[in-house]
Amino acid sequence: MGNAKSLSSQNMGSKFLPEEQAEVDRVFGVLSSNKGGSAARTFSLEALKARATAWWGIWGLQSSSVCPQQSHVKEALPPVMVTRLYNGMWRVKATHKAQEGSRNVSREQFTVFLFHLLKGSFEEKGHMVMKMIVTAEGPVKARDVQKFTEELVTSVVHVLTHRHELRGWTGRKSTVSPTSVQAMAAQLLSEMKFQGKYGHKFRGPQCLDQVCDQTVIEDWVFHVPHVGLFLSVVIHRGLRLLNSSLDLSTLVPERHVDQGQPFESILDVLPVIYLNSHLAVEQQHRWRLLFSTQLHGQSFSQLCSHITHQGPCLVVLEDRDGYVFGGFASRDNKCFLFSITPSMATYMYTGYNDHFMYLNHGQQTMPNGLGMGGQHNYFGLWVDADFGKGHSKAKPTCTTYNSPQLSAQEDFQFDKMEVWGLGDLSETCLVKNKKSILDSDPAAQSLLEISGRTRHSEGLREVPEDND
């Protein structure tokens, strides 16, 4: 595997659309006009760092004079990521080498690097990623890939923040914590598969000295689309290059909060990006806040009244030990449970049973609360009607979702909970359902999905008005 074959800039240019190649050429022209470049039209690392200001003038403003925004754009990418991009370009094997001993980047190297990284096959992308990771000290190890991945995740948040493209996810102390960056990086690395007799996957610190050759990196890029997507964000938004080619609407959903007061979510933008990637396309562009203990108080009745007839939703909790977890509630087997802190993971439907979800409020013949997976008194996730209490039981895993214990303690307490409606509210959800026999007959209401006595999950049903 791996495409090490050198290609001329003319041939590579033909693979870009004409208007794309023209933009690439314009940016190269700006970079190589700097005094750090040679007469053979190349540019240096210093030029790549310095010319971020010039891109603002070309792609954003009329830069007849220096303005305050220019220094802001100059910081659009962390210096360490600019250096990695430059090293990736410089290490491309060109048909026409730059001046002997020069570490400058030629037009061909610039074009090949960008094309492979943005529009190439997974082998070509993997080849460029390896060039960004490789060090002079010896073979690439998992710890080198880990460092690169953490820097990549940090750079994505950094550039989206500087470009004001967080789409409302700017609460939570306005910055993303190192813990969140490490959790996202660890999740991306978890799909890395090492070569050898058993072909085992990355499982934490004990794997950091494993050697990662070109095949390992290419396989990783293939199985983890977020690596290529995050690099696209860095190029398109960080360098303001081919900017219109990247649509962020399915990467970062718009955050809609109706309350006219400040709201700080349990989630920062990284877990939002992670969870959003597991949703259907029609659900990815907008998240609507339906309920929050911060805004609506510690009330199970309030929770039920705000989340019914709102379509698919995400339930998020933070227990008193700082663990963050929850579930995606739909009407079918697309439901899942998830963990955000201390680690990011999703747990999908196993097919073992169809105990997707349960909601009961206001009658005593069955437990009152909200549950997902498992069975009565042994849910994968349970929020009790005695609000602020719950449990997550799994010995060893939840039968419905194959999830482990999500909370720090099996029986947990919480103060923070929020529920997000996903996508646009459908017309059918806007029409209030009439009362059914389930509302008028408590005995019938007890025959809910989680007991296994009916064929299909009833989902999150609306609480009858006389029980509010």
Short mmCIF file of C-alpha atoms in Angstrom, two decimals:
data_model
loop_
_atom_site.label_atom_id
_atom_site.label_comp_id
_atom_site.label_asym_id
_atom_site.label_seq_id
_atom_site.Cartn_x
_atom_site.Cartn_y
_atom_site.Cartn_z
CA MET A 1 0.00 0.00 0.00
CA GLY A 2 1.01 3.63 -0.25
CA ASN A 3 1.46 5.86 -3.23
CA ALA A 4 5.04 7.13 -3.25
CA LYS A 5 5.09 7.85 -6.95
CA SER A 6 6.05 11.43 -7.78
CA LEU A 7 3.69 13.41 -9.94
CA SER A 8 4.35 16.63 -11.76
CA SER A 9 2.42 19.75 -10.75
CA GLN A 10 0.96 19.91 -14.24
CA ASN A 11 -0.52 16.44 -13.94
CA MET A 12 -1.65 17.05 -10.39
CA GLY A 13 -3.17 20.36 -11.35
CA SER A 14 -5.37 18.65 -13.89
CA LYS A 15 -7.02 16.70 -11.05
CA PHE A 16 -8.21 19.87 -9.37
CA LEU A 17 -11.09 21.68 -11.01
CA PRO A 18 -9.75 24.63 -13.03
CA GLU A 19 -11.09 27.18 -10.58
CA GLU A 20 -9.61 25.21 -7.67
CA GLN A 21 -6.19 25.00 -9.30
CA ALA A 22 -6.31 28.74 -9.98
CA GLU A 23 -6.89 29.39 -6.28
CA VAL A 24 -4.08 27.02 -5.28
CA ASP A 25 -1.76 28.82 -7.71
CA ARG A 26 -2.74 32.23 -6.33
CA VAL A 27 -1.95 31.16 -2.77
CA PHE A 28 1.36 29.68 -3.86
CA GLY A 29 2.14 32.93 -5.64
CA VAL A 30 1.56 34.88 -2.44
CA LEU A 31 3.73 32.51 -0.44
CA SER A 32 6.62 32.36 -2.92
CA SER A 33 6.73 36.12 -3.37
CA ASN A 34 8.03 36.39 0.17
CA LYS A 35 11.76 37.07 0.47
CA GLY A 36 12.14 33.66 2.17
CA GLY A 37 11.59 31.96 -1.21
CA SER A 38 14.22 31.43 -3.85
CA ALA A 39 14.37 32.54 -7.44
CA ALA A 40 13.01 29.13 -8.41
CA ARG A 41 9.66 30.07 -6.86
CA THR A 42 9.54 28.27 -3.53
CA PHE A 43 8.51 29.31 -0.04
CA SER A 44 9.87 28.76 3.46
CA LEU A 45 8.27 27.80 6.77
CA GLU A 46 8.56 31.42 7.86
CA ALA A 47 6.61 32.48 4.78
CA LEU A 48 3.84 29.99 5.52
CA LYS A 49 3.54 31.34 9.06
CA ALA A 50 3.77 34.99 8.05
CA ARG A 51 1.50 34.96 5.03
CA ALA A 52 -1.65 34.02 6.91
CA THR A 53 -2.20 37.77 7.15
CA ALA A 54 -2.02 38.12 3.38
CA TRP A 55 -4.69 35.43 2.88
CA TRP A 56 -7.12 37.55 4.85
CA GLY A 57 -6.66 40.31 2.31
CA ILE A 58 -7.02 37.96 -0.67
CA TRP A 59 -9.98 35.90 0.52
CA GLY A 60 -11.74 38.17 3.01
CA LEU A 61 -10.95 41.88 3.10
CA GLN A 62 -9.59 44.67 0.92
CA SER A 63 -6.17 44.84 2.58
CA SER A 64 -4.90 48.18 1.43
CA SER A 65 -3.71 48.77 4.96
CA VAL A 66 -3.01 46.71 8.03
CA CYS A 67 -6.08 46.22 10.21
CA PRO A 68 -6.64 44.69 13.67
CA GLN A 69 -8.26 41.59 12.19
CA GLN A 70 -5.06 40.61 10.39
CA SER A 71 -3.20 39.64 13.56
CA HIS A 72 -6.26 37.61 14.55
CA VAL A 73 -6.15 35.61 11.33
CA LYS A 74 -2.43 35.10 11.74
CA GLU A 75 -3.32 33.04 14.82
CA ALA A 76 -5.95 30.92 13.04
CA LEU A 77 -3.77 27.81 13.39
CA PRO A 78 -1.44 26.86 16.23
CA PRO A 79 2.24 27.19 15.14
CA VAL A 80 2.81 23.48 15.75
CA MET A 81 0.16 22.57 13.15
CA VAL A 82 1.57 25.07 10.64
CA THR A 83 4.92 23.36 11.07
CA ARG A 84 3.39 19.91 10.53
CA LEU A 85 1.68 21.09 7.35
CA TYR A 86 4.93 22.55 6.09
CA ASN A 87 6.87 19.36 6.86
CA GLY A 88 4.25 17.34 5.01
CA MET A 89 4.65 19.55 1.94
CA TRP A 90 8.44 19.60 2.08
CA ARG A 91 8.68 15.81 2.31
CA VAL A 92 6.70 15.24 -0.90
CA LYS A 93 9.02 13.74 -3.52
CA ALA A 94 9.05 16.17 -6.41
CA THR A 95 10.15 15.49 -9.98
CA HIS A 96 12.06 18.76 -9.92
CA LYS A 97 13.88 19.27 -6.66
CA ALA A 98 14.34 22.66 -5.12
CA GLN A 99 17.80 24.17 -4.84
CA GLU A 100 20.28 21.65 -3.32
CA GLY A 101 20.14 21.75 0.47
CA SER A 102 17.03 23.93 0.48
CA ARG A 103 14.15 23.13 2.81
CA ASN A 104 11.79 25.32 0.81
CA VAL A 105 8.56 24.01 -0.72
CA SER A 106 8.08 24.06 -4.49
CA ARG A 107 4.84 24.58 -6.42
CA GLU A 108 4.72 20.88 -7.25
CA GLN A 109 5.14 19.80 -3.64
CA PHE A 110 2.50 22.30 -2.50
CA THR A 111 -0.01 21.09 -5.11
CA VAL A 112 0.60 17.38 -4.62
CA PHE A 113 0.29 17.67 -0.84
CA LEU A 114 -2.97 19.59 -1.00
CA PHE A 115 -4.54 17.36 -3.61
CA HIS A 116 -3.67 14.11 -1.84
CA LEU A 117 -4.78 15.43 1.54
CA LEU A 118 -8.06 16.96 0.35
CA LYS A 119 -9.15 14.84 -2.60
CA GLY A 120 -6.94 11.77 -2.68
CA SER A 121 -7.65 8.13 -1.89
CA PHE A 122 -7.19 6.88 1.67
CA GLU A 123 -3.76 5.57 0.64
CA GLU A 124 -2.77 9.01 -0.64
CA LYS A 125 -4.17 10.74 2.45
CA GLY A 126 -2.40 8.26 4.67
CA HIS A 127 0.85 8.94 2.84
CA MET A 128 0.54 12.68 3.53
CA VAL A 129 -0.45 12.08 7.16
CA MET A 130 2.66 9.94 7.66
CA LYS A 131 4.79 12.78 6.26
CA MET A 132 3.27 15.12 8.86
CA ILE A 133 3.93 12.66 11.70
CA VAL A 134 7.37 11.23 10.89
CA THR A 135 10.31 12.32 13.01
CA ALA A 136 14.04 12.10 12.44
CA GLU A 137 14.63 9.97 15.55
CA GLY A 138 13.52 6.63 14.11
CA PRO A 139 10.37 4.72 13.18
CA VAL A 140 6.98 6.26 13.91
CA LYS A 141 5.44 4.91 17.10
CA ALA A 142 1.92 5.12 18.48
CA ARG A 143 2.96 7.89 20.87
CA ASP A 144 3.94 10.01 17.82
CA VAL A 145 0.53 9.39 16.28
CA GLN A 146 -1.13 10.22 19.60
CA LYS A 147 0.70 13.55 19.77
CA PHE A 148 -0.25 14.36 16.18
CA THR A 149 -3.89 13.46 16.83
CA GLU A 150 -4.14 15.63 19.93
CA GLU A 151 -2.58 18.54 18.02
CA LEU A 152 -5.01 17.97 15.13
CA VAL A 153 -8.05 17.97 17.44
CA THR A 154 -6.77 21.09 19.20
CA SER A 155 -6.23 22.82 15.85
CA VAL A 156 -9.78 22.10 14.69
CA VAL A 157 -11.26 23.72 17.80
CA HIS A 158 -8.74 26.55 17.54
CA VAL A 159 -9.55 27.44 13.93
CA LEU A 160 -13.33 27.10 14.34
CA THR A 161 -13.14 29.41 17.35
CA HIS A 162 -11.07 32.01 15.48
CA ARG A 163 -13.34 31.84 12.44
CA HIS A 164 -16.45 32.17 14.65
CA GLU A 165 -17.85 28.90 13.30
CA LEU A 166 -18.71 27.07 16.52
CA ARG A 167 -22.39 27.66 15.66
CA GLY A 168 -23.43 28.56 19.19
CA TRP A 169 -21.30 26.02 21.12
CA THR A 170 -19.31 28.66 22.96
CA GLY A 171 -20.50 28.19 26.55
CA ARG A 172 -18.55 26.03 29.00
CA LYS A 173 -15.82 28.55 29.87
CA SER A 174 -15.51 29.37 26.12
CA THR A 175 -12.65 26.90 25.71
CA VAL A 176 -12.32 23.16 25.24
CA SER A 177 -10.62 21.39 28.12
CA PRO A 178 -7.46 19.30 27.65
CA THR A 179 -9.47 16.34 28.99
CA SER A 180 -11.96 16.71 26.14
CA VAL A 181 -9.14 16.91 23.58
CA GLN A 182 -7.49 13.81 25.02
CA ALA A 183 -10.79 11.92 25.07
CA MET A 184 -11.50 12.75 21.42
CA ALA A 185 -7.95 11.85 20.38
CA ALA A 186 -8.15 8.56 22.29
CA GLN A 187 -11.42 7.74 20.56
CA LEU A 188 -9.88 8.36 17.13
CA LEU A 189 -6.85 6.26 18.06
CA SER A 190 -9.02 3.41 19.34
CA GLU A 191 -9.63 2.30 15.74
CA MET A 192 -5.92 2.03 14.94
CA LYS A 193 -4.99 -1.58 14.22
CA PHE A 194 -1.39 -2.68 14.60
CA GLN A 195 0.27 -5.26 12.42
CA GLY A 196 1.49 -8.54 13.82
CA LYS A 197 0.24 -11.94 14.78
CA TYR A 198 -2.99 -10.73 16.38
CA GLY A 199 -3.55 -7.40 14.67
CA HIS A 200 -4.73 -5.86 17.94
CA LYS A 201 -6.14 -2.33 18.24
CA PHE A 202 -4.84 0.63 20.22
CA ARG A 203 -5.78 0.10 23.87
CA GLY A 204 -4.13 2.96 25.70
CA PRO A 205 -0.71 3.69 27.24
CA GLN A 206 0.48 0.09 26.95
CA CYS A 207 0.43 0.47 23.15
CA LEU A 208 2.38 3.73 22.87
CA ASP A 209 5.65 2.04 21.88
CA GLN A 210 4.06 0.04 19.06
CA VAL A 211 5.59 0.82 15.65
CA CYS A 212 3.17 2.36 13.12
CA ASP A 213 4.28 1.85 9.52
CA GLN A 214 2.69 3.25 6.38
CA THR A 215 0.14 0.43 6.18
CA VAL A 216 -1.04 1.04 9.75
CA ILE A 217 -1.53 4.76 9.08
CA GLU A 218 -3.38 4.18 5.81
CA ASP A 219 -5.68 1.64 7.46
CA TRP A 220 -6.32 4.10 10.30
CA VAL A 221 -7.21 6.93 7.91
CA PHE A 222 -9.55 4.57 6.05
CA HIS A 223 -11.40 3.44 9.19
CA VAL A 224 -11.52 6.85 10.91
CA PRO A 225 -13.00 9.41 8.49
CA HIS A 226 -12.66 12.16 11.10
CA VAL A 227 -8.89 12.22 10.55
CA GLY A 228 -9.31 13.32 6.93
CA LEU A 229 -12.26 15.56 7.80
CA PHE A 230 -10.33 17.36 10.55
CA LEU A 231 -7.39 17.89 8.20
CA SER A 232 -9.82 19.37 5.66
CA VAL A 233 -11.03 21.83 8.31
CA VAL A 234 -7.44 22.81 9.05
CA ILE A 235 -6.68 23.42 5.35
CA HIS A 236 -9.95 25.04 4.28
CA ARG A 237 -10.54 27.20 7.36
CA GLY A 238 -7.00 27.58 8.67
CA LEU A 239 -5.39 28.55 5.38
CA ARG A 240 -8.60 29.92 3.83
CA LEU A 241 -7.93 27.72 0.82
CA LEU A 242 -10.78 26.29 -1.29
CA ASN A 243 -12.98 27.51 1.52
CA SER A 244 -16.29 26.90 -0.26
CA SER A 245 -15.49 23.18 -0.65
CA LEU A 246 -16.22 22.44 3.02
CA ASP A 247 -19.74 22.45 4.48
CA LEU A 248 -19.62 22.50 8.26
CA SER A 249 -23.37 22.06 8.77
CA THR A 250 -23.13 18.31 9.33
CA LEU A 251 -19.94 18.56 11.39
CA VAL A 252 -21.10 21.12 13.95
CA PRO A 253 -24.88 21.45 14.43
CA GLU A 254 -26.47 24.81 15.10
CA ARG A 255 -27.32 25.18 18.77
CA HIS A 256 -30.85 26.50 19.39
CA VAL A 257 -31.79 27.63 22.90
CA ASP A 258 -35.15 29.39 23.25
CA GLN A 259 -34.55 30.87 26.67
CA GLY A 260 -33.43 34.48 26.62
CA GLN A 261 -30.76 33.87 29.24
CA PRO A 262 -27.20 32.55 29.04
CA PHE A 263 -26.98 28.78 28.93
CA GLU A 264 -23.88 26.69 29.57
CA SER A 265 -24.19 23.17 28.21
CA ILE A 266 -22.71 20.08 29.79
CA LEU A 267 -21.10 19.48 26.39
CA ASP A 268 -18.38 21.44 24.62
CA VAL A 269 -17.96 21.33 20.85
CA LEU A 270 -15.83 18.16 20.66
CA PRO A 271 -18.37 15.71 22.13
CA VAL A 272 -21.02 17.48 20.07
CA ILE A 273 -19.01 16.75 16.90
CA TYR A 274 -18.49 13.16 18.05
CA LEU A 275 -22.15 12.46 18.85
CA ASN A 276 -23.38 14.29 15.76
CA SER A 277 -21.38 11.92 13.55
CA HIS A 278 -23.54 9.02 14.80
CA LEU A 279 -26.84 10.63 13.79
CA ALA A 280 -28.81 10.48 10.56
CA VAL A 281 -28.01 13.27 8.10
CA GLU A 282 -31.40 14.94 8.58
CA GLN A 283 -30.68 15.23 12.32
CA GLN A 284 -27.17 16.65 12.10
CA HIS A 285 -27.68 20.30 11.15
CA ARG A 286 -29.53 21.55 14.26
CA TRP A 287 -29.83 20.65 17.96
CA ARG A 288 -32.78 22.18 19.86
CA LEU A 289 -32.59 22.40 23.63
CA LEU A 290 -35.75 20.81 25.03
CA PHE A 291 -34.91 20.50 28.71
CA SER A 292 -32.13 21.51 31.06
CA THR A 293 -31.93 21.38 34.84
CA GLN A 294 -30.15 24.73 34.58
CA LEU A 295 -33.19 26.37 32.97
CA HIS A 296 -36.16 24.20 33.96
CA GLY A 297 -35.19 22.97 37.41
CA GLN A 298 -34.87 19.58 39.09
CA SER A 299 -38.24 18.12 38.11
CA PHE A 300 -39.22 14.87 36.42
CA SER A 301 -42.61 16.37 35.52
CA GLN A 302 -40.87 19.28 33.81
CA LEU A 303 -38.60 16.84 31.98
CA CYS A 304 -41.55 14.82 30.66
CA SER A 305 -43.59 17.84 29.64
CA HIS A 306 -40.70 19.28 27.60
CA ILE A 307 -39.47 16.21 25.74
CA THR A 308 -42.60 14.45 24.49
CA HIS A 309 -43.70 14.83 20.85
CA GLN A 310 -40.33 16.39 19.97
CA GLY A 311 -38.94 13.67 17.74
CA PRO A 312 -35.57 11.92 18.23
CA CYS A 313 -33.50 13.37 21.04
CA LEU A 314 -30.24 13.10 22.98
CA VAL A 315 -30.32 12.73 26.76
CA VAL A 316 -27.13 13.92 28.51
CA LEU A 317 -26.29 13.64 32.21
CA GLU A 318 -23.31 14.56 34.38
CA ASP A 319 -23.13 12.67 37.66
CA ARG A 320 -21.67 14.10 40.83
CA ASP A 321 -18.37 12.33 40.14
CA GLY A 322 -17.97 14.22 36.84
CA TYR A 323 -18.83 11.35 34.49
CA VAL A 324 -20.80 12.48 31.42
CA PHE A 325 -23.00 9.99 29.57
CA GLY A 326 -26.44 9.52 28.06
CA GLY A 327 -28.46 8.05 25.25
CA PHE A 328 -29.96 8.70 21.83
CA ALA A 329 -33.70 8.07 21.91
CA SER A 330 -35.55 7.25 18.73
CA ARG A 331 -38.43 4.88 17.88
CA ASP A 332 -36.35 2.10 16.40
CA ASN A 333 -33.11 0.19 16.66
CA LYS A 334 -31.04 3.28 15.88
CA CYS A 335 -31.10 4.11 19.60
CA PHE A 336 -27.77 3.96 21.42
CA LEU A 337 -26.09 4.73 24.71
CA PHE A 338 -22.88 6.73 24.98
CA SER A 339 -20.10 7.90 27.26
CA ILE A 340 -18.31 11.25 26.98
CA THR A 341 -16.27 11.46 30.19
CA PRO A 342 -13.91 9.91 31.14
CA SER A 343 -13.86 8.37 27.65
CA MET A 344 -15.79 8.83 24.41
CA ALA A 345 -17.65 5.78 23.14
CA THR A 346 -21.00 4.77 21.66
CA TYR A 347 -22.85 1.53 22.33
CA MET A 348 -25.21 0.41 19.61
CA TYR A 349 -28.19 -1.95 19.50
CA THR A 350 -27.10 -5.58 19.81
CA GLY A 351 -30.23 -7.35 18.54
CA TYR A 352 -30.44 -9.40 21.75
CA ASN A 353 -33.74 -7.74 22.71
CA ASP A 354 -35.73 -4.65 21.75
CA HIS A 355 -35.82 -2.92 25.12
CA PHE A 356 -34.83 0.38 23.55
CA MET A 357 -36.44 2.78 26.03
CA TYR A 358 -39.02 3.19 28.77
CA LEU A 359 -40.92 6.14 30.22
CA ASN A 360 -43.48 6.02 32.97
CA HIS A 361 -44.84 8.78 35.19
CA GLY A 362 -47.75 9.13 37.54
CA GLN A 363 -48.89 5.57 38.27
CA GLN A 364 -47.67 3.03 40.77
CA THR A 365 -47.99 -0.40 39.13
CA MET A 366 -44.67 0.01 37.30
CA PRO A 367 -41.45 1.91 38.12
CA ASN A 368 -41.68 5.65 37.49
CA GLY A 369 -38.77 7.06 35.52
CA LEU A 370 -36.92 7.05 32.21
CA GLY A 371 -34.82 4.08 31.16
CA MET A 372 -32.86 2.78 28.21
CA GLY A 373 -31.76 -0.82 27.68
CA GLY A 374 -31.71 -3.81 29.97
CA GLN A 375 -34.76 -4.46 32.13
CA HIS A 376 -36.65 -3.21 35.20
CA ASN A 377 -34.31 -2.42 38.07
CA TYR A 378 -31.37 -3.25 35.81
CA PHE A 379 -31.28 -0.58 33.10
CA GLY A 380 -28.29 0.37 31.01
CA LEU A 381 -29.34 3.93 31.91
CA TRP A 382 -32.08 4.86 34.38
CA VAL A 383 -33.29 8.30 35.58
CA ASP A 384 -35.65 7.94 38.50
CA ALA A 385 -38.82 9.99 38.90
CA ASP A 386 -37.34 10.87 42.29
CA PHE A 387 -35.28 13.33 40.31
CA GLY A 388 -31.53 13.49 40.83
CA LYS A 389 -31.12 9.73 41.22
CA GLY A 390 -30.42 6.99 38.71
CA HIS A 391 -28.47 3.86 37.93
CA SER A 392 -26.38 2.30 35.18
CA LYS A 393 -26.07 -1.46 35.60
CA ALA A 394 -24.00 -3.84 33.52
CA LYS A 395 -22.46 -7.11 34.61
CA PRO A 396 -20.58 -7.26 32.37
CA THR A 397 -22.61 -5.26 29.79
CA CYS A 398 -26.16 -4.11 29.07
CA THR A 399 -27.91 -6.76 26.94
CA THR A 400 -29.64 -4.21 24.67
CA TYR A 401 -26.66 -1.98 23.86
CA ASN A 402 -23.60 -3.92 25.01
CA SER A 403 -22.68 -0.92 27.15
CA PRO A 404 -20.60 -1.08 30.35
CA GLN A 405 -21.51 0.86 33.48
CA LEU A 406 -21.65 4.47 32.26
CA SER A 407 -21.64 6.28 35.61
CA ALA A 408 -18.85 6.38 38.19
CA GLN A 409 -21.07 4.56 40.69
CA GLU A 410 -23.67 1.96 39.75
CA ASP A 411 -26.32 3.94 41.67
CA PHE A 412 -25.52 7.57 40.96
CA GLN A 413 -26.75 11.03 41.81
CA PHE A 414 -26.78 13.97 39.43
CA ASP A 415 -27.56 17.68 39.35
CA LYS A 416 -27.05 18.33 35.62
CA MET A 417 -29.20 16.93 32.84
CA GLU A 418 -30.19 18.21 29.40
CA VAL A 419 -32.18 16.86 26.46
CA TRP A 420 -31.67 17.98 22.86
CA GLY A 421 -34.18 17.60 20.02
CA LEU A 422 -32.41 16.79 16.76
CA GLY A 423 -32.98 18.32 13.36
CA ASP A 424 -36.17 20.15 12.47
CA LEU A 425 -39.40 19.30 14.25
CA SER A 426 -41.63 17.29 11.91
CA GLU A 427 -45.27 18.23 11.29
CA THR A 428 -46.45 15.01 12.90
CA CYS A 429 -44.68 15.95 16.10
CA LEU A 430 -46.44 19.31 16.11
CA VAL A 431 -49.83 17.64 16.30
CA LYS A 432 -50.60 16.58 19.84
CA ASN A 433 -51.57 12.93 20.07
CA LYS A 434 -54.96 12.07 21.53
CA LYS A 435 -55.17 10.04 24.73
CA SER A 436 -55.00 6.30 24.19
CA ILE A 437 -55.98 3.29 26.24
CA LEU A 438 -52.47 3.43 27.69
CA ASP A 439 -53.42 6.70 29.38
CA SER A 440 -56.88 5.68 30.57
CA ASP A 441 -56.05 2.16 31.70
CA PRO A 442 -53.07 1.84 34.09
CA ALA A 443 -53.07 -1.92 33.63
CA ALA A 444 -52.57 -1.50 29.91
CA GLN A 445 -49.96 1.19 30.53
CA SER A 446 -47.89 -1.30 32.49
CA LEU A 447 -47.44 -3.37 29.33
CA LEU A 448 -44.58 -1.23 28.11
CA GLU A 449 -41.77 -2.20 25.79
CA ILE A 450 -39.17 -2.71 28.45
CA SER A 451 -41.15 -5.62 29.91
CA GLY A 452 -40.88 -7.44 26.60
CA ARG A 453 -44.64 -8.00 26.40
CA THR A 454 -45.18 -5.84 23.33
CA ARG A 455 -43.56 -6.03 19.94
CA HIS A 456 -42.28 -2.49 19.51
CA SER A 457 -40.97 0.28 21.73
CA GLU A 458 -43.46 3.04 22.48
CA GLY A 459 -40.58 5.52 22.69
CA LEU A 460 -40.83 8.58 24.88
CA ARG A 461 -44.59 8.97 25.24
CA GLU A 462 -46.29 12.14 26.33
CA VAL A 463 -47.34 12.32 29.97
CA PRO A 464 -51.15 12.53 30.29
CA GLU A 465 -52.35 15.99 31.20
CA ASP A 466 -54.16 14.82 34.33
CA ASN A 467 -50.86 13.53 35.68
CA ASP A 468 -48.90 16.75 35.21
#
